[in-house]
Short mmCIF file of C-alpha atoms and ligand atoms in Angstrom, two decimals:
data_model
loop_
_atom_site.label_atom_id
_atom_site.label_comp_id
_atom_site.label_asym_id
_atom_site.label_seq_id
_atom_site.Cartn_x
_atom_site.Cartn_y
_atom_site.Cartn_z
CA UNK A 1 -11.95 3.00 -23.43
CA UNK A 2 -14.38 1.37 -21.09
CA UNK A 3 -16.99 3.65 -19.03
CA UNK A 4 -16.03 0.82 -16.42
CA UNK A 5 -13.19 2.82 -16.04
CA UNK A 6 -12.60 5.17 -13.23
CA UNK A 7 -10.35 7.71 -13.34
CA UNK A 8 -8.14 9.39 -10.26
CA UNK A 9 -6.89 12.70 -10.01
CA UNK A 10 -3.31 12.84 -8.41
CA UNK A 11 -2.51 16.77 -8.34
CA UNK A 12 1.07 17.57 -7.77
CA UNK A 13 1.54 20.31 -10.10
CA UNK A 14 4.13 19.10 -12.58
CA UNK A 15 4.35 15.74 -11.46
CA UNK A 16 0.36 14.85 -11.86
CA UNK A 17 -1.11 12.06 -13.13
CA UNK A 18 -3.96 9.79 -12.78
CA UNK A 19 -4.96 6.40 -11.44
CA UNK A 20 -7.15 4.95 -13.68
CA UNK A 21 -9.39 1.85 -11.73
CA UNK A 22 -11.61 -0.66 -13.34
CA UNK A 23 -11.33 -3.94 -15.28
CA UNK A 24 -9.22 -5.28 -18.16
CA UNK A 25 -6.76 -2.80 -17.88
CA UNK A 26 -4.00 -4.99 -18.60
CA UNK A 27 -5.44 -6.52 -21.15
CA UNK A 28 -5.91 -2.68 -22.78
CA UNK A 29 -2.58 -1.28 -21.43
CA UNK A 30 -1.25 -0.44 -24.85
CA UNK A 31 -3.89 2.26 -25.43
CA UNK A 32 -3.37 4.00 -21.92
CA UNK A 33 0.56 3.76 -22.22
CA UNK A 34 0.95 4.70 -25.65
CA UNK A 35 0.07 8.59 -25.27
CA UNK A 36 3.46 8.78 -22.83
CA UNK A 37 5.55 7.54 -24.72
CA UNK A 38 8.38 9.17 -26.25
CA UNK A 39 9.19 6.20 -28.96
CA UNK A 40 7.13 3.05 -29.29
CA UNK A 41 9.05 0.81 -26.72
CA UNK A 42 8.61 -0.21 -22.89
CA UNK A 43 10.25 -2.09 -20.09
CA UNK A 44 8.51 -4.20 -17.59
CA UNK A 45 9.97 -5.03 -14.50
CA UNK A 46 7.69 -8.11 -12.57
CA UNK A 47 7.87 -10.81 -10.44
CA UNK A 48 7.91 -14.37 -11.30
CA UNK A 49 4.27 -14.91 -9.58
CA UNK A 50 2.62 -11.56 -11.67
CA UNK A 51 4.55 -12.87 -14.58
CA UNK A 52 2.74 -16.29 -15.48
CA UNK A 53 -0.53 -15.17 -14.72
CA UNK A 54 -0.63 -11.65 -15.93
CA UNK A 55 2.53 -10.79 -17.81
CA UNK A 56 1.15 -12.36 -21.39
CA UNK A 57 -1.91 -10.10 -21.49
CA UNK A 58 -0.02 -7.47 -20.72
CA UNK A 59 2.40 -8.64 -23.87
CA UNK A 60 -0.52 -9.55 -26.11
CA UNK A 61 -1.74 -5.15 -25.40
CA UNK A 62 1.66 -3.77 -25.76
CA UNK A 63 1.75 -5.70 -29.49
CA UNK A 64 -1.44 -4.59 -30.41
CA UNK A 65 -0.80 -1.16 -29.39
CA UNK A 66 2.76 -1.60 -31.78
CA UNK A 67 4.83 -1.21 -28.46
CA UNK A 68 8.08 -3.03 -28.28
CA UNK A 69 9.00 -4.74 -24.74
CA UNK A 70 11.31 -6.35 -22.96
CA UNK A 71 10.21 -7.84 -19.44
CA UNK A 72 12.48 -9.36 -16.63
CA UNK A 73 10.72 -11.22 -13.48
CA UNK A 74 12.28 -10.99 -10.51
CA UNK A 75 12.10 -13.26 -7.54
CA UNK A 76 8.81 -12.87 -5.44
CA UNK A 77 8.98 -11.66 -2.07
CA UNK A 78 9.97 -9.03 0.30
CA UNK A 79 12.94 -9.93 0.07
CA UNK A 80 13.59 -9.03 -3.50
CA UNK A 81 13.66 -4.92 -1.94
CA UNK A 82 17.33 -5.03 -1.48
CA UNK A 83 20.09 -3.48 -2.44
CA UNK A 84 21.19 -6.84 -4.21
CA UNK A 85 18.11 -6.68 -6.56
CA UNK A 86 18.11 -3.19 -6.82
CA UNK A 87 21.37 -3.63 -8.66
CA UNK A 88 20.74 -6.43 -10.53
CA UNK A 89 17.70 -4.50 -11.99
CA UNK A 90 19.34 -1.11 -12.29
CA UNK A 91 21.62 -3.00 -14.40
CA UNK A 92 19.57 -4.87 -16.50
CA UNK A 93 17.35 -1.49 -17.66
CA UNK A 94 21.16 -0.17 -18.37
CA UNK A 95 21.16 -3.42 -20.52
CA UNK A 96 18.57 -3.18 -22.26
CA UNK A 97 19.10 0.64 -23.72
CA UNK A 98 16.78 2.22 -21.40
CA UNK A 99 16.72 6.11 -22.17
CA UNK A 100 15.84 9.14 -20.33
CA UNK A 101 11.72 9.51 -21.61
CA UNK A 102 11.95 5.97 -21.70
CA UNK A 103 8.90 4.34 -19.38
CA UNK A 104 9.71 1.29 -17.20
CA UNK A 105 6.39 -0.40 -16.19
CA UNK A 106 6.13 -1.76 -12.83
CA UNK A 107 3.79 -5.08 -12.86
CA UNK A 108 3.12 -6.18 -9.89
CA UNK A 109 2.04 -6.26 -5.68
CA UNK A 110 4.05 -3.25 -3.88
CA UNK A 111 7.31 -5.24 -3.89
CA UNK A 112 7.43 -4.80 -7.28
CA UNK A 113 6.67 -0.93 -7.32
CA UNK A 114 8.59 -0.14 -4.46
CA UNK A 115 11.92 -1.59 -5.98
CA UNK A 116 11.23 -0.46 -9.72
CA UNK A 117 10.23 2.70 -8.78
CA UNK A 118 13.39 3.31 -6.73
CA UNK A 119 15.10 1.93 -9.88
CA UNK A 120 13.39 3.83 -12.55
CA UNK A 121 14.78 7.28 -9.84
CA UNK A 122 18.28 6.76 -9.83
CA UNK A 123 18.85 4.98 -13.58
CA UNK A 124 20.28 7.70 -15.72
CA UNK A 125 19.26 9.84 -12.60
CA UNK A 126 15.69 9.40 -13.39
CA UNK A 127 13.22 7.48 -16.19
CA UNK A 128 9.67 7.60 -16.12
CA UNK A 129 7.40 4.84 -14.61
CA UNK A 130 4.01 3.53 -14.87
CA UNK A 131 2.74 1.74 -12.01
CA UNK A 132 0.60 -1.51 -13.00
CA UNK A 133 -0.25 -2.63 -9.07
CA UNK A 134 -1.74 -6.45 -8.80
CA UNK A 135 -2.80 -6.76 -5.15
CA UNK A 136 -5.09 -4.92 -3.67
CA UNK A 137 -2.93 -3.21 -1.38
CA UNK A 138 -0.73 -2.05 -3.84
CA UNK A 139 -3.54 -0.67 -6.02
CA UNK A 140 -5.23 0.91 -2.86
CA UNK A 141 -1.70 2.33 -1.23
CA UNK A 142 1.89 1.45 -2.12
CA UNK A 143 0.86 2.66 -6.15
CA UNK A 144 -0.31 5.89 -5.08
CA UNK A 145 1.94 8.83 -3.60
CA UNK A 146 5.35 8.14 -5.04
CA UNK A 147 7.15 6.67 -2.07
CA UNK A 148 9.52 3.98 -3.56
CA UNK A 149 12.33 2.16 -1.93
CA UNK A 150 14.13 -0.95 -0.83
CA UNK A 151 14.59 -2.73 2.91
CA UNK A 152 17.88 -2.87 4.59
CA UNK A 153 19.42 -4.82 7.79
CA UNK A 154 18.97 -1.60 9.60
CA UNK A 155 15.02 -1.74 8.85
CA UNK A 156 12.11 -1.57 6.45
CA UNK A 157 12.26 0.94 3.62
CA UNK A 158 14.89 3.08 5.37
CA UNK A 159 16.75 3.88 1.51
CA UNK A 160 14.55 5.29 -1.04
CA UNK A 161 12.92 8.38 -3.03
CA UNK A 162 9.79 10.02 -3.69
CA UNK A 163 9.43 9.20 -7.00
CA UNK A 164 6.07 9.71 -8.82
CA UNK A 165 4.70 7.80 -11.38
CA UNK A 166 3.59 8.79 -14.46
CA UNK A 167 0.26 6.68 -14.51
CA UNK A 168 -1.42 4.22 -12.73
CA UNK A 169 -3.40 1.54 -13.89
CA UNK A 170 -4.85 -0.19 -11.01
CA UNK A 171 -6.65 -3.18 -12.79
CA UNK A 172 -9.60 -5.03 -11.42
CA UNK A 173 -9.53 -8.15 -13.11
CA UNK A 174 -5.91 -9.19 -11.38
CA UNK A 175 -7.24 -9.40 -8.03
CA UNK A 176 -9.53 -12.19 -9.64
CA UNK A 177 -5.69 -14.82 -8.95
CA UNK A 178 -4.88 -13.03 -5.86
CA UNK A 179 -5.05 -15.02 -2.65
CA UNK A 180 -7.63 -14.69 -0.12
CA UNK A 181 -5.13 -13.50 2.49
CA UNK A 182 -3.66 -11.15 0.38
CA UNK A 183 -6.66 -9.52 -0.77
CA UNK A 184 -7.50 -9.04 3.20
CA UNK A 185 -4.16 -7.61 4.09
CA UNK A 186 -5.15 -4.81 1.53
CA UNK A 187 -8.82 -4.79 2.55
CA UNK A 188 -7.14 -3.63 5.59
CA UNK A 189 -5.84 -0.08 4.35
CA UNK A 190 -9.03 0.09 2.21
CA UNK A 191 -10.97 -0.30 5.87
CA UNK A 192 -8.20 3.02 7.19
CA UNK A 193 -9.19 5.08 4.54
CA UNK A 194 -12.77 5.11 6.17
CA UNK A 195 -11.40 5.34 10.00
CA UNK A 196 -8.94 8.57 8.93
CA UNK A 197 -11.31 10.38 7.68
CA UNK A 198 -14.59 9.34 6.30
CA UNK A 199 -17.05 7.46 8.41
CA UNK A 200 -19.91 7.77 4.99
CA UNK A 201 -17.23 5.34 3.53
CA UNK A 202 -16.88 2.92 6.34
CA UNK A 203 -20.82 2.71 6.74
CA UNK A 204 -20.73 2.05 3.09
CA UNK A 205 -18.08 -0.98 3.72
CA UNK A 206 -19.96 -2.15 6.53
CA UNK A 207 -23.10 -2.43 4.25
CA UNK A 208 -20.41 -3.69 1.03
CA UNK A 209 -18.30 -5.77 2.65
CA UNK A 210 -19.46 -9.35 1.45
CA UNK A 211 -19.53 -7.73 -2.36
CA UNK A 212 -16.18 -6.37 -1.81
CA UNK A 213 -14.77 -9.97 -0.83
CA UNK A 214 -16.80 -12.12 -3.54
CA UNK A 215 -15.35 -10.34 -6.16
CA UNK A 216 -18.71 -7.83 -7.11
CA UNK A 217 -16.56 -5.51 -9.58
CA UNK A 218 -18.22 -2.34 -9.05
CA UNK A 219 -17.83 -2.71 -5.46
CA UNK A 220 -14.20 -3.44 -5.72
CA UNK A 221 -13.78 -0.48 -8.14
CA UNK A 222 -16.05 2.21 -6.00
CA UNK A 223 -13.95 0.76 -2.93
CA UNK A 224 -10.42 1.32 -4.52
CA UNK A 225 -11.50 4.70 -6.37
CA UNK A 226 -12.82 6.21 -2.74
CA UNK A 227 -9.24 4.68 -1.17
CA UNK A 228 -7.32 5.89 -3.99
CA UNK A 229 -9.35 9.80 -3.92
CA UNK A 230 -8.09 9.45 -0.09
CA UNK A 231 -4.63 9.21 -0.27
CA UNK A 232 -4.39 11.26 -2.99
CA UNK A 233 -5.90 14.13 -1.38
CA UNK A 234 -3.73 13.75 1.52
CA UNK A 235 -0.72 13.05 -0.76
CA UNK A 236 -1.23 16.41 -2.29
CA UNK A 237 -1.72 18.43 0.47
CA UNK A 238 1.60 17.01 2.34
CA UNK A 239 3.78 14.90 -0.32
CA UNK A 240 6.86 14.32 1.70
CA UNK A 241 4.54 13.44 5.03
CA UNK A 242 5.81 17.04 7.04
CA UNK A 243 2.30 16.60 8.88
CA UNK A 244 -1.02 14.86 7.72
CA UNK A 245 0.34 12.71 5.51
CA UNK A 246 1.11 10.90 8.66
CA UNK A 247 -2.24 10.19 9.28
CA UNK A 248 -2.13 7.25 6.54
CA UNK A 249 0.00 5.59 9.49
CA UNK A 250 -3.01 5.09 11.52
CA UNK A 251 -2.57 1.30 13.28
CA UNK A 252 1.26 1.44 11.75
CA UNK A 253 2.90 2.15 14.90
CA UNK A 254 1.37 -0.92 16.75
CA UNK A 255 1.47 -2.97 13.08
CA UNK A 256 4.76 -2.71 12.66
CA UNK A 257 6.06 -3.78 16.15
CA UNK A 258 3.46 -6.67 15.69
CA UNK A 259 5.37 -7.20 12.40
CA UNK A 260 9.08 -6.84 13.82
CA UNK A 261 7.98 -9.54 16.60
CA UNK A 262 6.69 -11.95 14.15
CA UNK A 263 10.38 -11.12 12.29
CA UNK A 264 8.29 -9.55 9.20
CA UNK A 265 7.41 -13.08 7.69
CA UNK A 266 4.77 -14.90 5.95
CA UNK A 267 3.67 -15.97 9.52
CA UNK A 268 1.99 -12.34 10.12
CA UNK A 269 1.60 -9.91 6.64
CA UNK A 270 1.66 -6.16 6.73
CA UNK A 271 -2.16 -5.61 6.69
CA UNK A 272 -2.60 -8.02 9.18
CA UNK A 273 -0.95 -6.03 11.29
CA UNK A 274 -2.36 -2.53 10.14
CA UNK A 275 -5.43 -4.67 11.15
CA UNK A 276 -5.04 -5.32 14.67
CA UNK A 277 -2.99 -2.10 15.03
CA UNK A 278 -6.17 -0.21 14.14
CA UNK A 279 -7.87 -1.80 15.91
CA UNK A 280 -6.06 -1.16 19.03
CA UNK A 281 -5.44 2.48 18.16
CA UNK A 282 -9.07 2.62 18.99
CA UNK A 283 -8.43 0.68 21.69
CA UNK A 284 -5.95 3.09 23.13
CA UNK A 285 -8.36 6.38 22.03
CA UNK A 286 -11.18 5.05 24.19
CA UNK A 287 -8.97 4.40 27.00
CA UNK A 288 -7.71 8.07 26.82
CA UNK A 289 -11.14 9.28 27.01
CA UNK A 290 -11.11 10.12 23.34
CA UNK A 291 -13.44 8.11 21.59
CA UNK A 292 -16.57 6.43 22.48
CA UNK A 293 -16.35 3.21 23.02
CA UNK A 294 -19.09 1.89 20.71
CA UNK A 295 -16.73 3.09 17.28
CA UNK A 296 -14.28 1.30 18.66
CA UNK A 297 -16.69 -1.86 19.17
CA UNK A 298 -17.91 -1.30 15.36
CA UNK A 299 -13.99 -1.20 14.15
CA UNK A 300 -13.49 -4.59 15.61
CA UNK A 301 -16.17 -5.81 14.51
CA UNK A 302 -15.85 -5.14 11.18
CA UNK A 303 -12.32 -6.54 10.88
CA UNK A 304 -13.30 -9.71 12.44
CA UNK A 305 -16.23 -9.97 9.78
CA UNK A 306 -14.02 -9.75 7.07
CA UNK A 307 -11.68 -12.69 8.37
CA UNK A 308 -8.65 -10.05 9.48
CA UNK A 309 -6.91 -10.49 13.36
CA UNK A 310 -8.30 -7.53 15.63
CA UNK A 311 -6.70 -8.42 18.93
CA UNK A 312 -3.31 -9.27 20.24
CA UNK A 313 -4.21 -12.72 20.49
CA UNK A 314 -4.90 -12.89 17.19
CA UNK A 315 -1.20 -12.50 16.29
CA UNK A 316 0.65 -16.19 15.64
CA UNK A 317 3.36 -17.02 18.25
CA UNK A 318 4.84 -15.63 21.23
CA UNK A 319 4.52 -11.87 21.49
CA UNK A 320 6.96 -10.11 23.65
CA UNK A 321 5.74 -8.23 27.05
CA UNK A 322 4.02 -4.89 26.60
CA UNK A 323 7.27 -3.26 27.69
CA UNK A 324 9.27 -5.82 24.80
CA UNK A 325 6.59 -4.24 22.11
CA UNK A 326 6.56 -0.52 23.55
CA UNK A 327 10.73 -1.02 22.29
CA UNK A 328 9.51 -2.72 18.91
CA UNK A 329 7.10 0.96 18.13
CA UNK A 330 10.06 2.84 19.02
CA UNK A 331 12.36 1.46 15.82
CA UNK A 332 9.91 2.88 13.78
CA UNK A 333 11.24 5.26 11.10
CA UNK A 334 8.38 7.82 12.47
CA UNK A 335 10.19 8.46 15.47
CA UNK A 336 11.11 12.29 15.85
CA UNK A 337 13.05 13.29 18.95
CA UNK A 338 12.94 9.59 20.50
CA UNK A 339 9.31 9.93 20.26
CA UNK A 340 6.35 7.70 18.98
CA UNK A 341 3.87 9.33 17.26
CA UNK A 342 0.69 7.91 17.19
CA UNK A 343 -2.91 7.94 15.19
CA UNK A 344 -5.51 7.93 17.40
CA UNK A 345 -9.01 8.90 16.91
CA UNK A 346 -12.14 10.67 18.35
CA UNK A 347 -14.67 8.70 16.31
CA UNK A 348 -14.66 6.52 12.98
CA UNK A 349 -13.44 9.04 10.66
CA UNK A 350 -11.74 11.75 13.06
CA UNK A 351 -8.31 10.70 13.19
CA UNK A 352 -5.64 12.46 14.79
CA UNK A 353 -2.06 12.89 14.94
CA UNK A 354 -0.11 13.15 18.34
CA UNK A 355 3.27 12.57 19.88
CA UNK A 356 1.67 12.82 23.96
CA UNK A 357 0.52 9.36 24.50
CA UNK A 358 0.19 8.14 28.25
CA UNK A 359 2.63 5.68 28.47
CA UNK A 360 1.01 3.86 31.66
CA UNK A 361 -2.47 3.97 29.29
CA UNK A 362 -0.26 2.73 26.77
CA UNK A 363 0.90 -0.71 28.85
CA UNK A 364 -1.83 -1.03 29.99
CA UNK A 365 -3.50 -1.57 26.93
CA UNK A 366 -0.69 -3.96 25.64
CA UNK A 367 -1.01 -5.95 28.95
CA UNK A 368 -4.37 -6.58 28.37
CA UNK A 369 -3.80 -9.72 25.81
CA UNK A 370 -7.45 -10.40 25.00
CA UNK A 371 -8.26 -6.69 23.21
P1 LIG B 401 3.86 -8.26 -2.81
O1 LIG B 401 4.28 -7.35 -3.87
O2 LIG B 401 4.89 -9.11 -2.16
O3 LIG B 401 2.71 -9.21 -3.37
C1 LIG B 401 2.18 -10.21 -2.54
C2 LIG B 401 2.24 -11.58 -3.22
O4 LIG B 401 1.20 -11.66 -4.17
C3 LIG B 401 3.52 -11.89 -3.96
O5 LIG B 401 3.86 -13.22 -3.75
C4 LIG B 401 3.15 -11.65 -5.41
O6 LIG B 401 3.92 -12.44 -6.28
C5 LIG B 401 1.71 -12.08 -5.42
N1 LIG B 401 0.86 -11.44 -6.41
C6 LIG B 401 0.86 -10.15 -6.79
N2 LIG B 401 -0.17 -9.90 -7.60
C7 LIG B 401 -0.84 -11.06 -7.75
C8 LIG B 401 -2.00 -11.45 -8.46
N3 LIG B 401 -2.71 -10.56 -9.16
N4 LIG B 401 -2.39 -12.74 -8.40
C9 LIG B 401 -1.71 -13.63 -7.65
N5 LIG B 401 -0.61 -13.34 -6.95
C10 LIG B 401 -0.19 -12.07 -7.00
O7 LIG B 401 3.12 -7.49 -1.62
P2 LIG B 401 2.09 -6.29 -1.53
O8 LIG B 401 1.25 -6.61 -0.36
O9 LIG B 401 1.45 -5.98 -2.80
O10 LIG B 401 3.04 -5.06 -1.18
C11 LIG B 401 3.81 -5.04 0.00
C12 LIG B 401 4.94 -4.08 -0.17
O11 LIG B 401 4.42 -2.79 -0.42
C13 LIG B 401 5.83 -3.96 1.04
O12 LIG B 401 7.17 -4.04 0.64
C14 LIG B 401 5.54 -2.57 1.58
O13 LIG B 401 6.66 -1.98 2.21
C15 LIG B 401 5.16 -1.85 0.34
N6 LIG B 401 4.32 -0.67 0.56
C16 LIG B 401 4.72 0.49 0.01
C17 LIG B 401 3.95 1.62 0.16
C18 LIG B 401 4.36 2.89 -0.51
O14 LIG B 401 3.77 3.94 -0.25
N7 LIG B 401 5.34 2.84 -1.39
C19 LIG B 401 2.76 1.57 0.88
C20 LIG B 401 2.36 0.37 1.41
C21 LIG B 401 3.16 -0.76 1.25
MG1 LIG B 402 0.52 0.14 5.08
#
C-alpha cells in the first residue's frame, strides 16, 4: 500500500472506521476491501457518469483481489435521491443475494452515497457499506459522518438515516475527469473547514490555492485529509448534530434559500451556494459588530480567486426580495421552534452557532444586492 496514502481516523466507538485519501485507490480497491469482507463478493451501486470512466478500474481491482461483483448504474443526478430509485435499488441488492455482512460499495459524487447508503440501512434492516466518493465534495463532506438519505416533494434530504460506513476510500486520481465546476462547488466546503475553525488551514489555502485547482496531488490530498480530520472531529464529538455539529452548516442557511430560488438546478449547484452563503455569513457577522471587517474582505476574496460566486449578484436569474429569501432560510430543515439558526463568525476560524440574529441587520444585508 502506497505511503501516498493518507489515512483518517473516524472514532465512533463501534462504528469506527477510516478514510483513507491519496491516489489510485480505485485502481487498488481490492486490497483495502478485502480485509471486511465476510465472503469474497461485493456490490457496487454507481451512476452512469462514475460508471464509464471509473467503474472498470474498479472491476479490473476487485478481480485481482479474487472479489466477485455485480455493479448497477443508476441515472445521474439529484434526482436519482428519491423514493422511486431508492426502491428500484433496494430491490435490485434483494436481487442479487445481498446478505447481512455483505458490503455494498457506493461509487460515486454524494448522490450516489446518499441514496446507497440509505439503501445499504434499511435492506435486510442493515448491510455494510464502503463509501468510494468521486467529487470532491463528496470525498471532503457527504462521505464522511454517516448522514445518508433521499429528497422528497416536501424538501431536500428530509427521509433518511445515520448510517456509517465501514470505509472510505476517497481517491485522488478521480477528480483528474471531474468538471471544473464541480471540483469548485466542493472547493467550497474544503474553503468552510478553514472559516469554522482553523484559520492555519485557510492561510495555507490562500498560499495553495492555484496547486489545489491544477491538480498538484499532494495539495489535493493534504487539503482533503485536513477537511476530512475536520468533520470527523466534529462528527465524533456530536454525531446526530444535537449542537456543534451544526457548525458544518456555516453559509447553509443563506445557500440553501439561494438554492430553493434558483429551484435547486444545474443553473446554481450546492457549493455555489455554500459559497456566497459564506460569504455573506461574514457579511452579516461584521454588520453585527462581530467580526472585523478585513476577514470578511479576505473570505471574499478568496472565493472570487478561485472562480466561486461571493455576492448576491453573483447568483443566475431573478432572486426574490430580501423578505422573499428571509421565507426561503426559514424551510430549512434546521429550523427549531420557527427559528433560523445561523453560523456566524468572530474571525476566520471562530465560528459560532446562534438562533438571535437581528432581523432588520438581517434585510438589510439581503437588500444590499452588490455584497
Ligand atoms: P453528484 O453525486 O450529483 O455528482 C456530480 C456530478 O459529477 C454527477 O453528474 C456525477 O455523475 C459526476 N461525477 C461524479 N464523479 C465524477 C468524476 N470523478 N468524474 C466525472 N464526473 C463525475 O454530486 P455531489 O456534488 O458529489 O454530491 C451532492 C449530493 O451530496 C447532494 O445530494 C447533497 O445533498 C449530498 N450531500 C450529502 C452530505 C451528507 O452528509 N450526506 C453532505 C453534503 C452533500
Ligand atoms: Mg454542504
Amino acid at each position: 500500500m502506497s505511503a501516498d496514502v493518507k489515512t483518517v481516523q473516524v472514532a465512533l466507538g463501534e462504528r469506527s472506521y477510516e478514510i483513507k485519501v491519496g491516489p489510485k485507490l480505485i485502481a487498488n480497491a481490492g486490497q483495502y476491501l478485502k480485509p471486511l469482507l465476510r465472503r469474497a463478493r461485493v456490490v457496487i451501486v454507481t451512476d452512469e457518469n462514475v460508471a464509464a470512466l471509473h467503474l472498470p478500474a474498479l472491476e479490473k481491482s476487485l478481480d485481482e483481489a479474487g472479489i466477485h461483483h455485480d455493479a448497477i448504474g443508476m441515472p445521474p443526478g439529484e434526482g436519482t435521491k428519491c423514493f422511486a430509485e431508492l426502491q428500484r435499488l433496494s430491490e435490485w441488492l434483494l436481487e442479487t443475494g445481498v446478505e447481512r455482512g455483505d458490503l455494498v460499495i457506493a461509487l460515486g459524487g454524494g448522490v450516489i452515497g446518499d441514496l446507497t447508503g440509505f439503501a445499504a440501512s434499511i435492506v435486510r434492516r442493515g448491510v455494510d457499506f464502503a463509501q468510494i466518493p468521486t467529487t470532491l465534495l463528496s470525498q471532503v463532506d457527504s462521505s464522511v459522518g454517516g448522514k445518508t438519505g433521499i429528497n422528497t416533494p416536501q424538501g431536500k434530504n428530509l427521509v433518511g438515516a445515520f448510517y456509517q460506513p465501514r470505509i472510505v476510500l476517497a481517491d485522488t486520481s478521480a477528480l483528474e475527469t471531474l468538471p471544473k465546476r464541480e471540483l469548485l462547488a466542493g472547493y467550497a466546503e474544503v474553503v468552510k473547514y478553514g472559516l469554522i475553525n482553523d484559520r492555519t488551514f485557510f492561510d495555507w489555502l490562500e498560499v495553495n490555492l492555484d496547486r489545489i485547482v491544477s491538480g498538484d496531488v499532494a495539495a489535493r490530498t493534504y487539503a482533503i485529509v485536513k477537511s476530512c480530520e475536520s468533520k470527523a472531529a466534529i462528527v465524533a464529538a456530536d454525531e446526530r448534530e444535537s449542537n456543534v455539529r451544526a457548525l458544518l452548516n456555516l453559509g447553509h442557511t443563506f445557500g440553501h434559500a439561494l438554492e430553493a430560488a434558483t429551484g435547486f438546478s444545474n443553473r446554481f449547484v450546492h457549493g455555489e451556494g455554500v459559497a456566497v452563503g459564506m460569504a455573506l455569513a461574514f457579511d452579516l457577522s461584521v454588520r453585527l459588530g462581530l467580526c472585523p471587517g478585513q476577514d470578511a474582505v479576505r473570505v471574499r476574496r478568496h472565493l472570487e480567486r478561485a472562480g466561486l460566486p461571493c455576492r448576491l449578484a453573483d447568483v443566475p436569474g431573478e432572486l426574490p426580495n430580501a423578505k422573499g429569501l428571509i421565507e426561503l432560510m426559514g424551510q430549512d430543515k434546521k429550523v427549531v421552534d420557527g427559528k433560523l439558526t445561523f453560523i456566524l463568525a468572530r474571525g476566520i476560524g471562530e465560528a459560532f452557532i446562534t438562533r438571535n440574529v437581528d432581523a432588520a441587520a438581517l434585510r438589510a444585508l439581503l437588500e444590499e444586492r452588490e455584497t
